[in-house]
Amino acid sequence: MMEKKIVLITGASSGIGEGCARKFAMNGYRLILNGRNVEKLNAVKKELLEKYGADVYLLPFDVRDRQAAHAALESLPEEWKAVDILVNNAGLVIGVDKEHEGNLDEWDIVIDTNVKALLAMTRLVVPGMVERGRGHVINMGSIAGDYAYPGGSVYCACKAAVKALSDGLRIDLVDTPIRVTNIKPGLVETNFSVVRFRGNREAADNVYKGIRPLTGDDIAEVVYFAAAVPEHIQIAEVLVMPANQATGTIVSRKQNLYKDMINFLFGVLLLTGSLLAQNVCVSTPKTSLVLSAPEGGTLRHLYYGNRLSEADLQNISAAEANHAAYPEYGLNAPVETALAVKHA
């Protein structure tokens, strides 16, 4: 029976890290899960044990603390020391400030988490991989490393560094069997944006409006694929985005049709209620609606206020009455002449 591989995942208490833990667990890997929130780590461990019978070892520490990281890895029981796959996932960004207006202390946190912690974990784990002659480092980069965007220069620089570090490590390990992969997600809906907007959930939700973003589980599928291919195959880099995202800043956002319909119906009710100065019974081959226009209004008010097409107006008796009386005015014909058909 093949020995189960050991996967060490940083930032495993939520988001992409949690998704990776779930994906590797359901496929029989042994897991070392790192994170700062012990309560969340315990909840993840409980889920993986109950659903998949997974073998999980928790290693809570702040990846920015190099001494804590060293001590934690040294404390691993002997049967857990031989890490086969390191997923450097821990990362964050705080704020959307311009580079000349940003907070230096927040930048320290961002750089320490995304770059220096990744370097420290790599330095602590990879020598053992080289010694054993097997291993895989999977770094969590970002599309932000390829495309800078407003208010994100420091984070973009960090993820550009992740790409450079991944490429450099791959070069350094070229004479070994160790593989190095850089995963670069686009829009992924996790707690990431909440942290970026300093806890403002509404602002975070707006990032994903009008598009179906990726999830942590989606990225985990890509991570697992890179890890599970035959060992002579090295997937160096993967850029993965939602279907309607083209670059870091070019996204096609769709209108919420359900919301638009509700707004339309509400508008009709509002017109018939609060603006009831003139009533017109609108009869088309398919429907009848009571519409209204403000005092002294014209057919144009009906046309725009109720979102009727010009073709619809040709089937409305009110429109015919107005066109008959005021053919030269078209949609500017007064609504008053349509009163003759308001009870039709």
JSON list of C-alpha atoms in Angstrom, two decimals, residues 165-288:
[
{"chain": "A", "resi": 165, "resn": "LEU", "atom": "CA", "xyz": [10.22, 33.68, -5.91]},
{"chain": "A", "resi": 166, "resn": "SER", "atom": "CA", "xyz": [8.39, 30.73, -7.45]},
{"chain": "A", "resi": 167, "resn": "ASP", "atom": "CA", "xyz": [10.35, 31.03, -10.69]},
{"chain": "A", "resi": 168, "resn": "GLY", "atom": "CA", "xyz": [13.62, 31.47, -8.80]},
{"chain": "A", "resi": 169, "resn": "LEU", "atom": "CA", "xyz": [12.98, 28.46, -6.56]},
{"chain": "A", "resi": 170, "resn": "ARG", "atom": "CA", "xyz": [12.14, 26.35, -9.61]},
{"chain": "A", "resi": 171, "resn": "ILE", "atom": "CA", "xyz": [15.47, 27.34, -11.13]},
{"chain": "A", "resi": 172, "resn": "ASP", "atom": "CA", "xyz": [17.33, 26.60, -7.90]},
{"chain": "A", "resi": 173, "resn": "LEU", "atom": "CA", "xyz": [15.73, 23.14, -7.69]},
{"chain": "A", "resi": 174, "resn": "VAL", "atom": "CA", "xyz": [16.06, 22.24, -11.37]},
{"chain": "A", "resi": 175, "resn": "ASP", "atom": "CA", "xyz": [18.57, 19.45, -10.57]},
{"chain": "A", "resi": 176, "resn": "THR", "atom": "CA", "xyz": [16.17, 17.86, -8.06]},
{"chain": "A", "resi": 177, "resn": "PRO", "atom": "CA", "xyz": [12.78, 16.12, -8.37]},
{"chain": "A", "resi": 178, "resn": "ILE", "atom": "CA", "xyz": [11.14, 18.94, -6.37]},
{"chain": "A", "resi": 179, "resn": "ARG", "atom": "CA", "xyz": [8.31, 20.69, -8.24]},
{"chain": "A", "resi": 180, "resn": "VAL", "atom": "CA", "xyz": [7.28, 24.33, -7.83]},
{"chain": "A", "resi": 181, "resn": "THR", "atom": "CA", "xyz": [3.87, 25.72, -8.83]},
{"chain": "A", "resi": 182, "resn": "ASN", "atom": "CA", "xyz": [2.48, 29.25, -8.71]},
{"chain": "A", "resi": 183, "resn": "ILE", "atom": "CA", "xyz": [-1.33, 29.47, -8.66]},
{"chain": "A", "resi": 184, "resn": "LYS", "atom": "CA", "xyz": [-2.68, 32.89, -9.66]},
{"chain": "A", "resi": 185, "resn": "PRO", "atom": "CA", "xyz": [-6.40, 33.33, -8.92]},
{"chain": "A", "resi": 186, "resn": "GLY", "atom": "CA", "xyz": [-8.58, 36.17, -10.19]},
{"chain": "A", "resi": 187, "resn": "LEU", "atom": "CA", "xyz": [-11.78, 37.13, -8.36]},
{"chain": "A", "resi": 188, "resn": "VAL", "atom": "CA", "xyz": [-12.39, 34.67, -5.52]},
{"chain": "A", "resi": 189, "resn": "GLU", "atom": "CA", "xyz": [-15.12, 35.32, -2.97]},
{"chain": "A", "resi": 190, "resn": "THR", "atom": "CA", "xyz": [-13.67, 34.65, 0.48]},
{"chain": "A", "resi": 191, "resn": "ASN", "atom": "CA", "xyz": [-13.09, 36.69, 3.62]},
{"chain": "A", "resi": 192, "resn": "PHE", "atom": "CA", "xyz": [-10.20, 38.32, 1.74]},
{"chain": "A", "resi": 193, "resn": "SER", "atom": "CA", "xyz": [-12.16, 41.41, 0.66]},
{"chain": "A", "resi": 194, "resn": "VAL", "atom": "CA", "xyz": [-13.66, 41.89, 4.12]},
{"chain": "A", "resi": 195, "resn": "VAL", "atom": "CA", "xyz": [-10.14, 42.20, 5.51]},
{"chain": "A", "resi": 196, "resn": "ARG", "atom": "CA", "xyz": [-9.16, 44.48, 2.63]},
{"chain": "A", "resi": 197, "resn": "PHE", "atom": "CA", "xyz": [-12.05, 46.84, 3.45]},
{"chain": "A", "resi": 198, "resn": "ARG", "atom": "CA", "xyz": [-11.26, 46.67, 7.16]},
{"chain": "A", "resi": 199, "resn": "GLY", "atom": "CA", "xyz": [-14.41, 44.77, 8.07]},
{"chain": "A", "resi": 200, "resn": "ASN", "atom": "CA", "xyz": [-16.85, 46.62, 5.78]},
{"chain": "A", "resi": 201, "resn": "ARG", "atom": "CA", "xyz": [-18.96, 43.70, 4.53]},
{"chain": "A", "resi": 202, "resn": "GLU", "atom": "CA", "xyz": [-21.05, 45.83, 2.15]},
{"chain": "A", "resi": 203, "resn": "ALA", "atom": "CA", "xyz": [-17.96, 47.21, 0.40]},
{"chain": "A", "resi": 204, "resn": "ALA", "atom": "CA", "xyz": [-16.54, 43.69, 0.19]},
{"chain": "A", "resi": 205, "resn": "ASP", "atom": "CA", "xyz": [-19.74, 42.32, -1.35]},
{"chain": "A", "resi": 206, "resn": "ASN", "atom": "CA", "xyz": [-19.71, 45.04, -4.01]},
{"chain": "A", "resi": 207, "resn": "VAL", "atom": "CA", "xyz": [-16.47, 43.59, -5.39]},
{"chain": "A", "resi": 208, "resn": "TYR", "atom": "CA", "xyz": [-18.37, 40.53, -6.58]},
{"chain": "A", "resi": 209, "resn": "LYS", "atom": "CA", "xyz": [-21.63, 42.13, -7.72]},
{"chain": "A", "resi": 210, "resn": "GLY", "atom": "CA", "xyz": [-22.78, 41.26, -11.21]},
{"chain": "A", "resi": 211, "resn": "ILE", "atom": "CA", "xyz": [-20.35, 38.36, -11.66]},
{"chain": "A", "resi": 212, "resn": "ARG", "atom": "CA", "xyz": [-20.12, 34.80, -10.46]},
{"chain": "A", "resi": 213, "resn": "PRO", "atom": "CA", "xyz": [-16.75, 34.77, -8.67]},
{"chain": "A", "resi": 214, "resn": "LEU", "atom": "CA", "xyz": [-14.65, 31.73, -7.96]},
{"chain": "A", "resi": 215, "resn": "THR", "atom": "CA", "xyz": [-14.72, 30.12, -4.52]},
{"chain": "A", "resi": 216, "resn": "GLY", "atom": "CA", "xyz": [-12.03, 28.71, -2.28]},
{"chain": "A", "resi": 217, "resn": "ASP", "atom": "CA", "xyz": [-13.14, 25.23, -3.34]},
{"chain": "A", "resi": 218, "resn": "ASP", "atom": "CA", "xyz": [-12.69, 26.18, -7.01]},
{"chain": "A", "resi": 219, "resn": "ILE", "atom": "CA", "xyz": [-9.07, 27.16, -6.42]},
{"chain": "A", "resi": 220, "resn": "ALA", "atom": "CA", "xyz": [-8.56, 24.01, -4.37]},
{"chain": "A", "resi": 221, "resn": "GLU", "atom": "CA", "xyz": [-9.51, 21.98, -7.45]},
{"chain": "A", "resi": 222, "resn": "VAL", "atom": "CA", "xyz": [-6.64, 23.62, -9.36]},
{"chain": "A", "resi": 223, "resn": "VAL", "atom": "CA", "xyz": [-4.19, 23.20, -6.49]},
{"chain": "A", "resi": 224, "resn": "TYR", "atom": "CA", "xyz": [-5.05, 19.53, -6.15]},
{"chain": "A", "resi": 225, "resn": "PHE", "atom": "CA", "xyz": [-4.78, 18.94, -9.89]},
{"chain": "A", "resi": 226, "resn": "ALA", "atom": "CA", "xyz": [-1.28, 20.42, -9.92]},
{"chain": "A", "resi": 227, "resn": "ALA", "atom": "CA", "xyz": [-0.30, 18.20, -6.99]},
{"chain": "A", "resi": 228, "resn": "ALA", "atom": "CA", "xyz": [-1.91, 15.01, -8.26]},
{"chain": "A", "resi": 229, "resn": "VAL", "atom": "CA", "xyz": [-0.49, 14.81, -11.79]},
{"chain": "A", "resi": 230, "resn": "PRO", "atom": "CA", "xyz": [2.33, 12.27, -12.29]},
{"chain": "A", "resi": 231, "resn": "GLU", "atom": "CA", "xyz": [5.54, 13.39, -10.62]},
{"chain": "A", "resi": 232, "resn": "HIS", "atom": "CA", "xyz": [7.45, 13.83, -13.88]},
{"chain": "A", "resi": 233, "resn": "ILE", "atom": "CA", "xyz": [4.96, 16.61, -14.77]},
{"chain": "A", "resi": 234, "resn": "GLN", "atom": "CA", "xyz": [5.56, 20.06, -13.32]},
{"chain": "A", "resi": 235, "resn": "ILE", "atom": "CA", "xyz": [2.74, 22.57, -13.67]},
{"chain": "A", "resi": 236, "resn": "ALA", "atom": "CA", "xyz": [4.75, 25.75, -13.26]},
{"chain": "A", "resi": 237, "resn": "GLU", "atom": "CA", "xyz": [2.01, 28.37, -13.28]},
{"chain": "A", "resi": 238, "resn": "VAL", "atom": "CA", "xyz": [-1.78, 28.57, -13.51]},
{"chain": "A", "resi": 239, "resn": "LEU", "atom": "CA", "xyz": [-3.81, 31.74, -14.07]},
{"chain": "A", "resi": 240, "resn": "VAL", "atom": "CA", "xyz": [-7.42, 30.98, -13.14]},
{"chain": "A", "resi": 241, "resn": "MET", "atom": "CA", "xyz": [-10.32, 33.45, -13.36]},
{"chain": "A", "resi": 242, "resn": "PRO", "atom": "CA", "xyz": [-14.12, 33.53, -13.49]},
{"chain": "A", "resi": 243, "resn": "ALA", "atom": "CA", "xyz": [-15.55, 33.17, -17.00]},
{"chain": "A", "resi": 244, "resn": "ASN", "atom": "CA", "xyz": [-16.39, 36.90, -17.19]},
{"chain": "A", "resi": 245, "resn": "GLN", "atom": "CA", "xyz": [-13.00, 38.19, -16.06]},
{"chain": "A", "resi": 246, "resn": "ALA", "atom": "CA", "xyz": [-10.33, 38.93, -18.66]},
{"chain": "A", "resi": 247, "resn": "THR", "atom": "CA", "xyz": [-7.57, 40.71, -16.69]},
{"chain": "A", "resi": 248, "resn": "GLY", "atom": "CA", "xyz": [-7.07, 42.05, -13.21]},
{"chain": "A", "resi": 249, "resn": "THR", "atom": "CA", "xyz": [-9.32, 45.01, -13.98]},
{"chain": "A", "resi": 250, "resn": "ILE", "atom": "CA", "xyz": [-11.50, 44.01, -16.96]},
{"chain": "A", "resi": 251, "resn": "VAL", "atom": "CA", "xyz": [-14.68, 42.28, -15.79]},
{"chain": "A", "resi": 252, "resn": "SER", "atom": "CA", "xyz": [-18.10, 41.99, -17.41]},
{"chain": "A", "resi": 253, "resn": "ARG", "atom": "CA", "xyz": [-20.76, 42.48, -14.77]},
{"chain": "A", "resi": 254, "resn": "LYS", "atom": "CA", "xyz": [-24.31, 41.42, -15.59]},
{"chain": "A", "resi": 255, "resn": "GLN", "atom": "CA", "xyz": [-27.39, 43.26, -14.47]},
{"chain": "A", "resi": 256, "resn": "ASN", "atom": "CA", "xyz": [-29.52, 41.65, -11.82]},
{"chain": "A", "resi": 257, "resn": "LEU", "atom": "CA", "xyz": [-32.58, 40.87, -13.95]},
{"chain": "A", "resi": 258, "resn": "TYR", "atom": "CA", "xyz": [-34.66, 39.79, -10.98]},
{"chain": "A", "resi": 259, "resn": "LYS", "atom": "CA", "xyz": [-33.91, 43.04, -9.20]},
{"chain": "A", "resi": 260, "resn": "ASP", "atom": "CA", "xyz": [-34.66, 45.02, -12.36]},
{"chain": "A", "resi": 261, "resn": "MET", "atom": "CA", "xyz": [-38.06, 43.32, -12.70]},
{"chain": "A", "resi": 262, "resn": "ILE", "atom": "CA", "xyz": [-38.92, 44.11, -9.09]},
{"chain": "A", "resi": 263, "resn": "ASN", "atom": "CA", "xyz": [-37.89, 47.73, -9.64]},
{"chain": "A", "resi": 264, "resn": "PHE", "atom": "CA", "xyz": [-40.01, 47.88, -12.79]},
{"chain": "A", "resi": 265, "resn": "LEU", "atom": "CA", "xyz": [-43.11, 46.54, -11.06]},
{"chain": "A", "resi": 266, "resn": "PHE", "atom": "CA", "xyz": [-42.52, 48.86, -8.15]},
{"chain": "A", "resi": 267, "resn": "GLY", "atom": "CA", "xyz": [-42.25, 51.76, -10.58]},
{"chain": "A", "resi": 268, "resn": "VAL", "atom": "CA", "xyz": [-45.58, 50.83, -12.17]},
{"chain": "A", "resi": 269, "resn": "LEU", "atom": "CA", "xyz": [-47.25, 50.71, -8.76]},
{"chain": "A", "resi": 270, "resn": "LEU", "atom": "CA", "xyz": [-45.69, 54.03, -7.81]},
{"chain": "A", "resi": 271, "resn": "LEU", "atom": "CA", "xyz": [-46.90, 55.66, -11.00]},
{"chain": "A", "resi": 272, "resn": "THR", "atom": "CA", "xyz": [-50.43, 54.36, -10.60]},
{"chain": "A", "resi": 273, "resn": "GLY", "atom": "CA", "xyz": [-50.53, 55.39, -6.97]},
{"chain": "A", "resi": 274, "resn": "SER", "atom": "CA", "xyz": [-48.64, 58.56, -6.14]},
{"chain": "A", "resi": 275, "resn": "LEU", "atom": "CA", "xyz": [-48.69, 60.12, -9.61]},
{"chain": "A", "resi": 276, "resn": "LEU", "atom": "CA", "xyz": [-52.31, 59.40, -10.42]},
{"chain": "A", "resi": 277, "resn": "ALA", "atom": "CA", "xyz": [-53.16, 62.57, -12.25]},
{"chain": "A", "resi": 278, "resn": "GLN", "atom": "CA", "xyz": [-54.34, 60.96, -15.48]},
{"chain": "A", "resi": 279, "resn": "ASN", "atom": "CA", "xyz": [-55.42, 57.34, -15.92]},
{"chain": "A", "resi": 280, "resn": "VAL", "atom": "CA", "xyz": [-55.03, 55.44, -19.14]},
{"chain": "A", "resi": 281, "resn": "CYS", "atom": "CA", "xyz": [-56.13, 51.88, -19.76]},
{"chain": "A", "resi": 282, "resn": "VAL", "atom": "CA", "xyz": [-53.43, 50.25, -21.87]},
{"chain": "A", "resi": 283, "resn": "SER", "atom": "CA", "xyz": [-54.65, 47.20, -23.78]},
{"chain": "A", "resi": 284, "resn": "THR", "atom": "CA", "xyz": [-52.28, 45.08, -25.84]},
{"chain": "A", "resi": 285, "resn": "PRO", "atom": "CA", "xyz": [-52.99, 41.70, -27.40]},
{"chain": "A", "resi": 286, "resn": "LYS", "atom": "CA", "xyz": [-51.34, 40.05, -24.37]},
{"chain": "A", "resi": 287, "resn": "THR", "atom": "CA", "xyz": [-52.07, 42.23, -21.39]},
{"chain": "A", "resi": 288, "resn": "SER", "atom": "CA", "xyz": [-53.89, 45.18, -19.88]}
]
